[in-house]
């Protein structure tokens, strides 16, 4: 143990030089607030870069797929610490892409307001109950386990996307304290999973399932262990934490993933005539597909968050179905005002200040070392991955000397 500790202390000594570069990084309200920024489209022109690769991963067939993203930036903006927003499209986890009209509208409008915005791909597809020709308008997952694994796989992609965006802070002038996430339908599932689901909450179905099945074309499908929801080693020192969530007609399988007032604020929009993803507690697709679990829609999610003392805003559109397009203007107005309050408030979460004394010092490093190796329910788990590791130390070192406030 002493040998390992000595190596760790050597790593800390070497890293302190690097950390001092970042010591002027302040943890407070965003430095570019004011002048209508973040709620008014003050930059009428944006530039879009499309199809930028960010990761490869296995799909449900075991094939490697490449995933990409589009990025939108305001033209003429001199701010060097801009909030970022990541948006995910819907499509039942089997269709859709980053060119969906509402995704383009969200990304472009928020970029005009001074954000850097991203539209990310995720791993679509799942094994169906009847590969030769399903009955009804929607494909049916082979079983409940396949449905859970499908959503889990996409949340993994979302966690990696948040960390990837933060890793590009110097490229796109991003304030990593204010990275937001949102999406519609399947994109809402992903966004809430990224924001609220932790490694210890992974479904049993995501571990190795020791049986397989033949599809109609004779392909044998294996369902191996899917790994951690949030890989602590993919981007050392960078967390998948987000500053806030926009949920549009999404749902969760279990509201207990929302745990308390320190969880990210959320703004929710849902329709009370939605027969694809119910706004209350019901099976998706109006109960037509029995291989899916029951889901909690916008109303019980908002109730859970409110009961826990979280910052939550919920709008229920009367008579609205699953189509959000008629309400996009109202959604953008409401969500940007909600996010602006978060960005431009004087209080900000500072997880790197593990001992809560208002500054990031050697005492925070010693606190982490005292709990080093902890698994689950750790007091000094800075990056929220359920472990206390070198990744947590690197996060503290990156802001060493900073004042939180």
mmCIF file of C-alpha atoms in Angstrom:
data_model
loop_
_atom_site.group_PDB
_atom_site.id
_atom_site.type_symbol
_atom_site.label_atom_id
_atom_site.label_comp_id
_atom_site.label_asym_id
_atom_site.label_seq_id
_atom_site.Cartn_x
_atom_site.Cartn_y
_atom_site.Cartn_z
ATOM 1 C CA UNK A 1 0.000 0.000 0.000
ATOM 2 C CA UNK A 2 2.847 2.418 0.813
ATOM 3 C CA UNK A 3 4.440 1.737 -2.566
ATOM 4 C CA UNK A 4 1.177 2.557 -4.327
ATOM 5 C CA UNK A 5 0.658 5.673 -2.172
ATOM 6 C CA UNK A 6 4.148 6.909 -3.004
ATOM 7 C CA UNK A 7 3.426 6.533 -6.705
ATOM 8 C CA UNK A 8 0.176 8.394 -6.196
ATOM 9 C CA UNK A 9 1.887 11.248 -4.378
ATOM 10 C CA UNK A 10 4.439 11.442 -7.195
ATOM 11 C CA UNK A 11 1.546 11.773 -9.645
ATOM 12 C CA UNK A 12 0.083 14.556 -7.497
ATOM 13 C CA UNK A 13 3.381 16.426 -7.409
ATOM 14 C CA UNK A 14 3.759 16.243 -11.172
ATOM 15 C CA UNK A 15 0.143 17.252 -11.693
ATOM 16 C CA UNK A 16 0.335 20.320 -9.466
ATOM 17 C CA UNK A 17 2.369 22.102 -12.123
ATOM 18 C CA UNK A 18 -0.384 21.459 -14.632
ATOM 19 C CA UNK A 19 -3.122 22.372 -12.177
ATOM 20 C CA UNK A 20 -1.683 25.806 -11.517
ATOM 21 C CA UNK A 21 -2.373 26.687 -15.135
ATOM 22 C CA UNK A 22 -6.063 26.373 -14.344
ATOM 23 C CA UNK A 23 -5.952 27.995 -10.912
ATOM 24 C CA UNK A 24 -7.529 31.229 -12.164
ATOM 25 C CA UNK A 25 -10.641 29.345 -13.313
ATOM 26 C CA UNK A 26 -13.456 30.785 -11.229
ATOM 27 C CA UNK A 27 -16.490 28.868 -10.037
ATOM 28 C CA UNK A 28 -19.212 31.485 -10.127
ATOM 29 C CA UNK A 29 -21.863 32.751 -12.468
ATOM 30 C CA UNK A 30 -20.920 32.678 -16.117
ATOM 31 C CA UNK A 31 -18.645 35.592 -17.005
ATOM 32 C CA UNK A 32 -20.589 36.556 -20.138
ATOM 33 C CA UNK A 33 -24.008 37.076 -18.551
ATOM 34 C CA UNK A 34 -25.996 40.197 -19.388
ATOM 35 C CA UNK A 35 -27.165 42.097 -22.438
ATOM 36 C CA UNK A 36 -29.904 39.620 -23.249
ATOM 37 C CA UNK A 37 -27.436 36.818 -23.713
ATOM 38 C CA UNK A 38 -28.786 33.259 -23.209
ATOM 39 C CA UNK A 39 -32.422 34.327 -23.652
ATOM 40 C CA UNK A 40 -32.391 36.515 -26.766
ATOM 41 C CA UNK A 41 -31.015 35.657 -30.246
ATOM 42 C CA UNK A 42 -28.389 38.411 -30.310
ATOM 43 C CA UNK A 43 -26.182 36.649 -32.881
ATOM 44 C CA UNK A 44 -28.321 36.225 -36.017
ATOM 45 C CA UNK A 45 -25.699 34.199 -37.886
ATOM 46 C CA UNK A 46 -24.391 30.799 -36.828
ATOM 47 C CA UNK A 47 -21.870 28.402 -38.296
ATOM 48 C CA UNK A 48 -22.493 24.657 -38.341
ATOM 49 C CA UNK A 49 -19.910 21.872 -38.609
ATOM 50 C CA UNK A 50 -21.494 18.508 -39.339
ATOM 51 C CA UNK A 51 -20.656 14.830 -38.969
ATOM 52 C CA UNK A 52 -17.678 15.152 -36.634
ATOM 53 C CA UNK A 53 -16.589 11.745 -35.329
ATOM 54 C CA UNK A 54 -16.485 11.248 -31.563
ATOM 55 C CA UNK A 55 -16.548 7.536 -30.745
ATOM 56 C CA UNK A 56 -16.901 3.962 -31.950
ATOM 57 C CA UNK A 57 -18.943 1.413 -30.007
ATOM 58 C CA UNK A 58 -20.688 -1.937 -30.407
ATOM 59 C CA UNK A 59 -24.310 -2.008 -31.487
ATOM 60 C CA UNK A 60 -26.845 -4.660 -30.462
ATOM 61 C CA UNK A 61 -25.565 -7.004 -33.203
ATOM 62 C CA UNK A 62 -21.998 -6.750 -31.945
ATOM 63 C CA UNK A 63 -20.937 -4.609 -34.902
ATOM 64 C CA UNK A 64 -18.742 -1.560 -34.415
ATOM 65 C CA UNK A 65 -20.513 1.660 -35.355
ATOM 66 C CA UNK A 66 -19.056 5.153 -35.636
ATOM 67 C CA UNK A 67 -20.952 7.991 -33.999
ATOM 68 C CA UNK A 68 -20.709 11.664 -34.868
ATOM 69 C CA UNK A 69 -22.093 15.051 -33.879
ATOM 70 C CA UNK A 70 -22.940 18.448 -35.356
ATOM 71 C CA UNK A 71 -21.837 21.647 -33.620
ATOM 72 C CA UNK A 72 -23.411 25.118 -33.907
ATOM 73 C CA UNK A 73 -21.598 28.323 -32.954
ATOM 74 C CA UNK A 74 -22.550 32.007 -32.967
ATOM 75 C CA UNK A 75 -20.725 34.218 -35.454
ATOM 76 C CA UNK A 76 -19.244 37.397 -33.975
ATOM 77 C CA UNK A 77 -19.261 36.202 -30.380
ATOM 78 C CA UNK A 78 -16.120 37.063 -28.406
ATOM 79 C CA UNK A 79 -17.041 35.249 -25.203
ATOM 80 C CA UNK A 80 -14.430 32.641 -24.294
ATOM 81 C CA UNK A 81 -16.540 30.827 -21.675
ATOM 82 C CA UNK A 82 -19.817 29.895 -23.301
ATOM 83 C CA UNK A 83 -22.367 27.427 -21.950
ATOM 84 C CA UNK A 84 -22.948 24.349 -24.068
ATOM 85 C CA UNK A 85 -26.145 22.452 -24.802
ATOM 86 C CA UNK A 86 -26.340 18.891 -26.116
ATOM 87 C CA UNK A 87 -29.533 17.758 -27.822
ATOM 88 C CA UNK A 88 -30.811 14.286 -28.724
ATOM 89 C CA UNK A 89 -33.445 13.428 -31.312
ATOM 90 C CA UNK A 90 -36.272 10.946 -30.840
ATOM 91 C CA UNK A 91 -37.364 8.017 -32.959
ATOM 92 C CA UNK A 92 -38.148 5.071 -30.727
ATOM 93 C CA UNK A 93 -34.444 4.153 -30.479
ATOM 94 C CA UNK A 94 -34.575 2.741 -34.009
ATOM 95 C CA UNK A 95 -34.770 5.786 -36.297
ATOM 96 C CA UNK A 96 -34.096 9.530 -36.474
ATOM 97 C CA UNK A 97 -30.974 11.640 -36.858
ATOM 98 C CA UNK A 98 -29.418 14.989 -35.997
ATOM 99 C CA UNK A 99 -31.170 16.742 -38.900
ATOM 100 C CA UNK A 100 -34.629 16.516 -37.304
ATOM 101 C CA UNK A 101 -36.321 19.919 -37.604
ATOM 102 C CA UNK A 102 -36.790 20.472 -33.867
ATOM 103 C CA UNK A 103 -33.166 19.533 -33.158
ATOM 104 C CA UNK A 104 -31.903 21.997 -35.763
ATOM 105 C CA UNK A 105 -34.251 24.636 -34.344
ATOM 106 C CA UNK A 106 -33.033 24.096 -30.780
ATOM 107 C CA UNK A 107 -29.363 24.058 -31.762
ATOM 108 C CA UNK A 108 -29.523 27.050 -34.080
ATOM 109 C CA UNK A 109 -31.673 29.235 -31.813
ATOM 110 C CA UNK A 110 -29.587 28.627 -28.699
ATOM 111 C CA UNK A 111 -26.398 29.254 -30.675
ATOM 112 C CA UNK A 112 -27.887 32.618 -31.679
ATOM 113 C CA UNK A 113 -28.313 33.286 -27.955
ATOM 114 C CA UNK A 114 -24.628 32.682 -27.226
ATOM 115 C CA UNK A 115 -24.441 28.941 -26.544
ATOM 116 C CA UNK A 116 -22.332 26.367 -28.290
ATOM 117 C CA UNK A 117 -24.798 23.640 -29.191
ATOM 118 C CA UNK A 118 -24.375 20.037 -30.218
ATOM 119 C CA UNK A 119 -26.575 17.400 -31.821
ATOM 120 C CA UNK A 120 -25.179 13.947 -31.071
ATOM 121 C CA UNK A 121 -25.854 10.560 -32.603
ATOM 122 C CA UNK A 122 -26.389 7.468 -30.481
ATOM 123 C CA UNK A 123 -26.570 3.730 -31.133
ATOM 124 C CA UNK A 124 -29.982 3.021 -32.619
ATOM 125 C CA UNK A 125 -31.522 -0.379 -33.094
ATOM 126 C CA UNK A 126 -32.544 -3.483 -31.170
ATOM 127 C CA UNK A 127 -33.496 -7.100 -31.772
ATOM 128 C CA UNK A 128 -37.193 -7.289 -32.543
ATOM 129 C CA UNK A 129 -39.847 -9.787 -31.520
ATOM 130 C CA UNK A 130 -40.681 -10.532 -35.138
ATOM 131 C CA UNK A 131 -37.767 -9.642 -37.363
ATOM 132 C CA UNK A 132 -39.644 -10.805 -40.462
ATOM 133 C CA UNK A 133 -42.502 -8.348 -40.083
ATOM 134 C CA UNK A 134 -43.841 -6.868 -36.876
ATOM 135 C CA UNK A 135 -47.507 -6.255 -36.297
ATOM 136 C CA UNK A 136 -48.639 -2.681 -35.808
ATOM 137 C CA UNK A 137 -46.911 0.623 -36.514
ATOM 138 C CA UNK A 138 -43.837 0.168 -34.312
ATOM 139 C CA UNK A 139 -41.041 -2.407 -34.031
ATOM 140 C CA UNK A 140 -41.248 -4.507 -30.878
ATOM 141 C CA UNK A 141 -38.221 -5.269 -28.703
ATOM 142 C CA UNK A 142 -37.529 -8.977 -28.365
ATOM 143 C CA UNK A 143 -38.210 -8.780 -24.632
ATOM 144 C CA UNK A 144 -38.079 -6.379 -21.685
ATOM 145 C CA UNK A 145 -34.372 -7.047 -21.182
ATOM 146 C CA UNK A 146 -33.681 -6.005 -24.763
ATOM 147 C CA UNK A 147 -35.625 -2.768 -24.200
ATOM 148 C CA UNK A 148 -33.607 -1.986 -21.072
ATOM 149 C CA UNK A 149 -30.315 -2.754 -22.807
ATOM 150 C CA UNK A 150 -31.257 -0.509 -25.718
ATOM 151 C CA UNK A 151 -31.855 2.512 -23.486
ATOM 152 C CA UNK A 152 -28.777 1.746 -21.375
ATOM 153 C CA UNK A 153 -26.583 1.610 -24.475
ATOM 154 C CA UNK A 154 -27.769 5.052 -25.552
ATOM 155 C CA UNK A 155 -27.250 6.548 -22.089
ATOM 156 C CA UNK A 156 -23.678 5.253 -22.226
ATOM 157 C CA UNK A 157 -23.273 7.208 -25.466
ATOM 158 C CA UNK A 158 -24.761 10.268 -23.779
ATOM 159 C CA UNK A 159 -22.381 10.104 -20.825
ATOM 160 C CA UNK A 160 -19.456 9.921 -23.243
ATOM 161 C CA UNK A 161 -20.861 12.813 -25.261
ATOM 162 C CA UNK A 162 -20.955 15.119 -22.233
ATOM 163 C CA UNK A 163 -17.358 14.303 -21.379
ATOM 164 C CA UNK A 164 -16.318 14.730 -25.001
ATOM 165 C CA UNK A 165 -17.897 18.189 -25.121
ATOM 166 C CA UNK A 166 -16.078 19.190 -21.939
ATOM 167 C CA UNK A 167 -12.816 17.876 -23.374
ATOM 168 C CA UNK A 168 -13.242 20.336 -26.273
ATOM 169 C CA UNK A 169 -13.630 23.370 -23.999
ATOM 170 C CA UNK A 170 -10.564 25.130 -25.368
ATOM 171 C CA UNK A 171 -11.601 24.467 -28.968
ATOM 172 C CA UNK A 172 -15.123 25.845 -28.674
ATOM 173 C CA UNK A 173 -14.654 28.279 -25.740
ATOM 174 C CA UNK A 174 -16.941 26.323 -23.399
ATOM 175 C CA UNK A 175 -17.597 26.994 -19.734
ATOM 176 C CA UNK A 176 -17.648 23.385 -18.522
ATOM 177 C CA UNK A 177 -19.642 24.341 -15.425
ATOM 178 C CA UNK A 178 -22.623 24.928 -17.700
ATOM 179 C CA UNK A 179 -23.148 22.000 -20.009
ATOM 180 C CA UNK A 180 -26.853 21.266 -20.471
ATOM 181 C CA UNK A 181 -28.551 18.267 -22.038
ATOM 182 C CA UNK A 182 -31.964 17.736 -23.556
ATOM 183 C CA UNK A 183 -33.976 15.775 -26.044
ATOM 184 C CA UNK A 184 -37.341 14.642 -27.277
ATOM 185 C CA UNK A 185 -38.949 11.223 -26.786
ATOM 186 C CA UNK A 186 -36.030 8.750 -26.901
ATOM 187 C CA UNK A 187 -33.789 11.810 -26.586
ATOM 188 C CA UNK A 188 -35.576 12.692 -23.356
ATOM 189 C CA UNK A 189 -34.953 9.172 -22.010
ATOM 190 C CA UNK A 190 -31.263 9.571 -22.826
ATOM 191 C CA UNK A 191 -30.963 13.063 -21.352
ATOM 192 C CA UNK A 192 -32.502 12.101 -18.019
ATOM 193 C CA UNK A 193 -30.471 8.904 -17.869
ATOM 194 C CA UNK A 194 -27.272 10.888 -18.394
ATOM 195 C CA UNK A 195 -28.233 13.432 -15.735
ATOM 196 C CA UNK A 196 -29.595 11.148 -13.028
ATOM 197 C CA UNK A 197 -28.573 7.515 -13.498
ATOM 198 C CA UNK A 198 -25.438 6.236 -11.757
ATOM 199 C CA UNK A 199 -23.308 3.148 -12.246
ATOM 200 C CA UNK A 200 -24.785 1.338 -9.253
ATOM 201 C CA UNK A 201 -28.293 1.745 -10.731
ATOM 202 C CA UNK A 202 -27.637 -0.228 -13.900
ATOM 203 C CA UNK A 203 -30.357 -2.819 -14.646
ATOM 204 C CA UNK A 204 -29.633 -6.508 -14.121
ATOM 205 C CA UNK A 205 -30.316 -7.013 -17.822
ATOM 206 C CA UNK A 206 -27.162 -5.067 -18.705
ATOM 207 C CA UNK A 207 -24.955 -7.758 -17.271
ATOM 208 C CA UNK A 208 -24.198 -10.902 -19.248
ATOM 209 C CA UNK A 209 -27.399 -12.683 -20.312
ATOM 210 C CA UNK A 210 -26.521 -16.344 -20.726
ATOM 211 C CA UNK A 211 -28.899 -17.094 -23.553
ATOM 212 C CA UNK A 212 -29.250 -15.937 -27.146
ATOM 213 C CA UNK A 213 -31.704 -16.295 -29.959
ATOM 214 C CA UNK A 214 -31.781 -16.723 -33.715
ATOM 215 C CA UNK A 215 -33.171 -14.017 -35.907
ATOM 216 C CA UNK A 216 -35.046 -15.061 -39.013
ATOM 217 C CA UNK A 217 -31.990 -14.684 -41.212
ATOM 218 C CA UNK A 218 -30.044 -17.132 -39.055
ATOM 219 C CA UNK A 219 -27.861 -14.637 -37.176
ATOM 220 C CA UNK A 220 -27.086 -15.671 -33.612
ATOM 221 C CA UNK A 221 -27.274 -12.709 -31.257
ATOM 222 C CA UNK A 222 -25.221 -12.669 -28.067
ATOM 223 C CA UNK A 223 -26.020 -10.344 -25.178
ATOM 224 C CA UNK A 224 -22.763 -9.845 -23.253
ATOM 225 C CA UNK A 225 -22.055 -7.672 -20.242
ATOM 226 C CA UNK A 226 -22.437 -4.064 -21.350
ATOM 227 C CA UNK A 227 -19.925 -2.553 -18.948
ATOM 228 C CA UNK A 228 -20.298 0.473 -16.697
ATOM 229 C CA UNK A 229 -22.842 3.116 -17.532
ATOM 230 C CA UNK A 230 -20.211 5.811 -17.020
ATOM 231 C CA UNK A 231 -16.629 4.766 -17.767
ATOM 232 C CA UNK A 232 -14.368 6.564 -15.262
ATOM 233 C CA UNK A 233 -11.288 6.089 -17.440
ATOM 234 C CA UNK A 234 -12.517 7.279 -20.841
ATOM 235 C CA UNK A 235 -11.815 10.943 -20.081
ATOM 236 C CA UNK A 236 -9.697 11.084 -16.896
ATOM 237 C CA UNK A 237 -10.554 14.048 -14.713
ATOM 238 C CA UNK A 238 -13.691 14.947 -16.696
ATOM 239 C CA UNK A 239 -17.143 14.167 -15.329
ATOM 240 C CA UNK A 240 -20.433 13.546 -17.126
ATOM 241 C CA UNK A 241 -22.261 15.912 -14.753
ATOM 242 C CA UNK A 242 -24.609 18.391 -16.396
ATOM 243 C CA UNK A 243 -25.953 21.746 -15.250
ATOM 244 C CA UNK A 244 -29.571 21.174 -16.266
ATOM 245 C CA UNK A 245 -31.964 19.054 -18.302
ATOM 246 C CA UNK A 246 -34.652 19.693 -20.919
ATOM 247 C CA UNK A 247 -37.065 16.755 -21.196
ATOM 248 C CA UNK A 248 -39.529 16.765 -24.074
ATOM 249 C CA UNK A 249 -42.101 13.926 -23.952
ATOM 250 C CA UNK A 250 -39.563 11.538 -22.409
ATOM 251 C CA UNK A 251 -39.796 9.074 -19.542
ATOM 252 C CA UNK A 252 -37.821 6.974 -17.071
ATOM 253 C CA UNK A 253 -38.308 3.418 -15.909
ATOM 254 C CA UNK A 254 -37.687 4.297 -12.268
ATOM 255 C CA UNK A 255 -37.990 7.752 -10.706
ATOM 256 C CA UNK A 256 -35.699 6.722 -7.840
ATOM 257 C CA UNK A 257 -32.715 7.607 -10.053
ATOM 258 C CA UNK A 258 -33.649 11.201 -9.144
ATOM 259 C CA UNK A 259 -32.153 11.399 -5.688
ATOM 260 C CA UNK A 260 -32.185 14.852 -4.187
ATOM 261 C CA UNK A 261 -31.881 18.635 -4.364
ATOM 262 C CA UNK A 262 -28.281 18.459 -5.563
ATOM 263 C CA UNK A 263 -29.356 16.721 -8.764
ATOM 264 C CA UNK A 264 -29.438 18.897 -11.903
ATOM 265 C CA UNK A 265 -32.481 21.153 -12.380
ATOM 266 C CA UNK A 266 -34.981 19.967 -14.980
ATOM 267 C CA UNK A 267 -37.604 21.575 -17.185
ATOM 268 C CA UNK A 268 -40.232 19.204 -18.612
ATOM 269 C CA UNK A 269 -42.817 19.457 -21.371
ATOM 270 C CA UNK A 270 -45.421 16.748 -22.045
ATOM 271 C CA UNK A 271 -48.893 16.409 -23.567
ATOM 272 C CA UNK A 272 -51.821 14.793 -21.766
ATOM 273 C CA UNK A 273 -52.961 13.094 -24.997
ATOM 274 C CA UNK A 274 -49.599 11.462 -25.739
ATOM 275 C CA UNK A 275 -50.278 7.831 -26.702
ATOM 276 C CA UNK A 276 -46.614 7.026 -27.493
ATOM 277 C CA UNK A 277 -44.995 7.979 -24.178
ATOM 278 C CA UNK A 278 -47.669 8.641 -21.557
ATOM 279 C CA UNK A 279 -47.337 11.751 -19.405
ATOM 280 C CA UNK A 280 -48.241 9.726 -16.278
ATOM 281 C CA UNK A 281 -47.392 6.067 -15.522
ATOM 282 C CA UNK A 282 -48.194 3.598 -18.278
ATOM 283 C CA UNK A 283 -46.824 1.299 -20.935
ATOM 284 C CA UNK A 284 -45.445 3.038 -24.039
ATOM 285 C CA UNK A 285 -47.343 2.975 -27.318
ATOM 286 C CA UNK A 286 -50.645 2.858 -25.490
ATOM 287 C CA UNK A 287 -49.870 -0.600 -24.139
ATOM 288 C CA UNK A 288 -49.763 -2.139 -27.613
ATOM 289 C CA UNK A 289 -46.334 -3.657 -27.074
ATOM 290 C CA UNK A 290 -46.096 -5.951 -24.067
ATOM 291 C CA UNK A 291 -42.323 -6.371 -24.224
ATOM 292 C CA UNK A 292 -41.734 -2.871 -22.856
ATOM 293 C CA UNK A 293 -41.682 -1.970 -19.155
ATOM 294 C CA UNK A 294 -44.067 0.585 -17.687
ATOM 295 C CA UNK A 295 -42.650 4.090 -17.675
ATOM 296 C CA UNK A 296 -42.947 7.280 -15.657
ATOM 297 C CA UNK A 297 -43.679 10.295 -17.850
ATOM 298 C CA UNK A 298 -43.331 14.004 -17.233
ATOM 299 C CA UNK A 299 -45.862 14.390 -14.430
ATOM 300 C CA UNK A 300 -44.493 11.808 -11.937
ATOM 301 C CA UNK A 301 -40.939 12.867 -12.786
ATOM 302 C CA UNK A 302 -41.821 16.456 -11.917
ATOM 303 C CA UNK A 303 -43.596 15.326 -8.750
ATOM 304 C CA UNK A 304 -40.557 13.332 -7.660
ATOM 305 C CA UNK A 305 -38.196 16.249 -8.309
ATOM 306 C CA UNK A 306 -40.485 18.694 -6.524
ATOM 307 C CA UNK A 307 -40.865 16.425 -3.492
ATOM 308 C CA UNK A 308 -37.085 16.264 -3.219
ATOM 309 C CA UNK A 309 -36.746 20.041 -3.257
ATOM 310 C CA UNK A 310 -35.188 20.237 -6.709
ATOM 311 C CA UNK A 311 -35.399 23.105 -9.149
ATOM 312 C CA UNK A 312 -38.085 21.797 -11.545
ATOM 313 C CA UNK A 313 -40.536 23.315 -13.985
ATOM 314 C CA UNK A 314 -43.304 21.252 -15.614
ATOM 315 C CA UNK A 315 -45.687 22.198 -18.419
ATOM 316 C CA UNK A 316 -48.519 19.872 -19.430
ATOM 317 C CA UNK A 317 -49.966 20.734 -22.830
ATOM 318 C CA UNK A 318 -53.697 20.091 -22.815
ATOM 319 C CA UNK A 319 -54.808 17.906 -25.720
ATOM 320 C CA UNK A 320 -51.273 17.565 -27.085
ATOM 321 C CA UNK A 321 -50.019 14.257 -28.466
ATOM 322 C CA UNK A 322 -46.424 13.118 -28.973
ATOM 323 C CA UNK A 323 -45.670 15.723 -31.638
ATOM 324 C CA UNK A 324 -43.826 18.646 -30.056
ATOM 325 C CA UNK A 325 -43.403 20.699 -33.240
ATOM 326 C CA UNK A 326 -46.443 22.992 -32.649
ATOM 327 C CA UNK A 327 -44.999 24.010 -29.279
ATOM 328 C CA UNK A 328 -41.354 24.633 -30.145
ATOM 329 C CA UNK A 329 -41.514 28.417 -29.766
ATOM 330 C CA UNK A 330 -42.967 28.106 -26.276
ATOM 331 C CA UNK A 331 -40.483 25.353 -25.391
ATOM 332 C CA UNK A 332 -37.480 27.395 -26.503
ATOM 333 C CA UNK A 333 -38.689 30.509 -24.677
ATOM 334 C CA UNK A 334 -39.347 28.637 -21.439
ATOM 335 C CA UNK A 335 -36.253 26.456 -21.441
ATOM 336 C CA UNK A 336 -33.818 29.261 -22.279
ATOM 337 C CA UNK A 337 -35.195 31.427 -19.467
ATOM 338 C CA UNK A 338 -34.877 28.420 -17.152
ATOM 339 C CA UNK A 339 -31.275 27.789 -18.235
ATOM 340 C CA UNK A 340 -30.388 31.499 -18.053
ATOM 341 C CA UNK A 341 -31.382 31.584 -14.387
ATOM 342 C CA UNK A 342 -29.009 28.700 -13.743
ATOM 343 C CA UNK A 343 -26.141 30.176 -15.759
ATOM 344 C CA UNK A 344 -26.385 33.698 -14.413
ATOM 345 C CA UNK A 345 -27.076 32.960 -10.765
ATOM 346 C CA UNK A 346 -24.344 33.737 -8.260
ATOM 347 C CA UNK A 347 -24.326 30.201 -6.865
ATOM 348 C CA UNK A 348 -22.772 27.270 -8.654
ATOM 349 C CA UNK A 349 -22.049 23.689 -7.713
ATOM 350 C CA UNK A 350 -18.398 23.145 -6.890
ATOM 351 C CA UNK A 351 -17.953 19.389 -6.416
ATOM 352 C CA UNK A 352 -14.165 19.742 -6.427
ATOM 353 C CA UNK A 353 -14.396 21.502 -3.044
ATOM 354 C CA UNK A 354 -14.925 18.187 -1.276
ATOM 355 C CA UNK A 355 -14.541 19.514 2.264
ATOM 356 C CA UNK A 356 -16.886 22.450 1.644
ATOM 357 C CA UNK A 357 -14.603 25.212 2.924
ATOM 358 C CA UNK A 358 -15.084 27.431 -0.135
ATOM 359 C CA UNK A 359 -11.754 26.836 -1.846
ATOM 360 C CA UNK A 360 -9.874 23.995 -3.507
ATOM 361 C CA UNK A 361 -6.743 23.249 -1.514
ATOM 362 C CA UNK A 362 -4.477 20.467 -0.279
ATOM 363 C CA UNK A 363 -7.178 19.603 2.272
ATOM 364 C CA UNK A 364 -9.469 18.499 -0.562
ATOM 365 C CA UNK A 365 -6.712 16.309 -1.960
ATOM 366 C CA UNK A 366 -6.140 14.738 1.461
ATOM 367 C CA UNK A 367 -9.878 14.104 1.844
ATOM 368 C CA UNK A 368 -9.899 12.152 -1.413
ATOM 369 C CA UNK A 369 -6.776 10.200 -0.439
ATOM 370 C CA UNK A 370 -8.444 9.283 2.833
ATOM 371 C CA UNK A 371 -11.281 7.621 0.942
ATOM 372 C CA UNK A 372 -9.260 6.427 -2.040
ATOM 373 C CA UNK A 373 -10.579 3.147 -3.443
ATOM 374 C CA UNK A 374 -14.095 3.600 -2.033
ATOM 375 C CA UNK A 375 -16.907 1.981 -4.061
ATOM 376 C CA UNK A 376 -20.516 3.272 -3.912
ATOM 377 C CA UNK A 377 -21.931 5.933 -1.560
ATOM 378 C CA UNK A 378 -18.578 7.703 -1.320
ATOM 379 C CA UNK A 379 -18.479 11.172 0.228
ATOM 380 C CA UNK A 380 -15.536 12.306 -1.925
ATOM 381 C CA UNK A 381 -16.685 10.956 -5.300
ATOM 382 C CA UNK A 382 -16.125 14.182 -7.236
ATOM 383 C CA UNK A 383 -17.130 12.920 -10.688
ATOM 384 C CA UNK A 384 -20.146 10.921 -9.489
ATOM 385 C CA UNK A 385 -19.001 7.593 -10.964
ATOM 386 C CA UNK A 386 -19.473 5.692 -7.652
ATOM 387 C CA UNK A 387 -15.702 5.314 -7.134
ATOM 388 C CA UNK A 388 -12.944 7.393 -5.582
ATOM 389 C CA UNK A 389 -10.051 7.114 -8.021
ATOM 390 C CA UNK A 390 -7.289 9.064 -9.725
ATOM 391 C CA UNK A 391 -10.019 10.591 -11.914
ATOM 392 C CA UNK A 392 -11.379 12.417 -8.854
ATOM 393 C CA UNK A 393 -7.910 13.623 -7.920
ATOM 394 C CA UNK A 394 -7.349 14.992 -11.401
ATOM 395 C CA UNK A 395 -10.602 16.964 -11.250
ATOM 396 C CA UNK A 396 -9.516 18.596 -7.996
ATOM 397 C CA UNK A 397 -6.028 19.290 -9.341
ATOM 398 C CA UNK A 398 -7.424 20.917 -12.477
ATOM 399 C CA UNK A 399 -9.017 23.621 -10.279
ATOM 400 C CA UNK A 400 -6.402 23.694 -7.525
ATOM 401 C CA UNK A 401 -6.303 27.113 -5.852
ATOM 402 C CA UNK A 402 -9.723 28.196 -7.090
ATOM 403 C CA UNK A 403 -12.341 29.865 -4.933
ATOM 404 C CA UNK A 404 -15.870 28.444 -5.019
ATOM 405 C CA UNK A 405 -18.694 30.894 -4.765
#
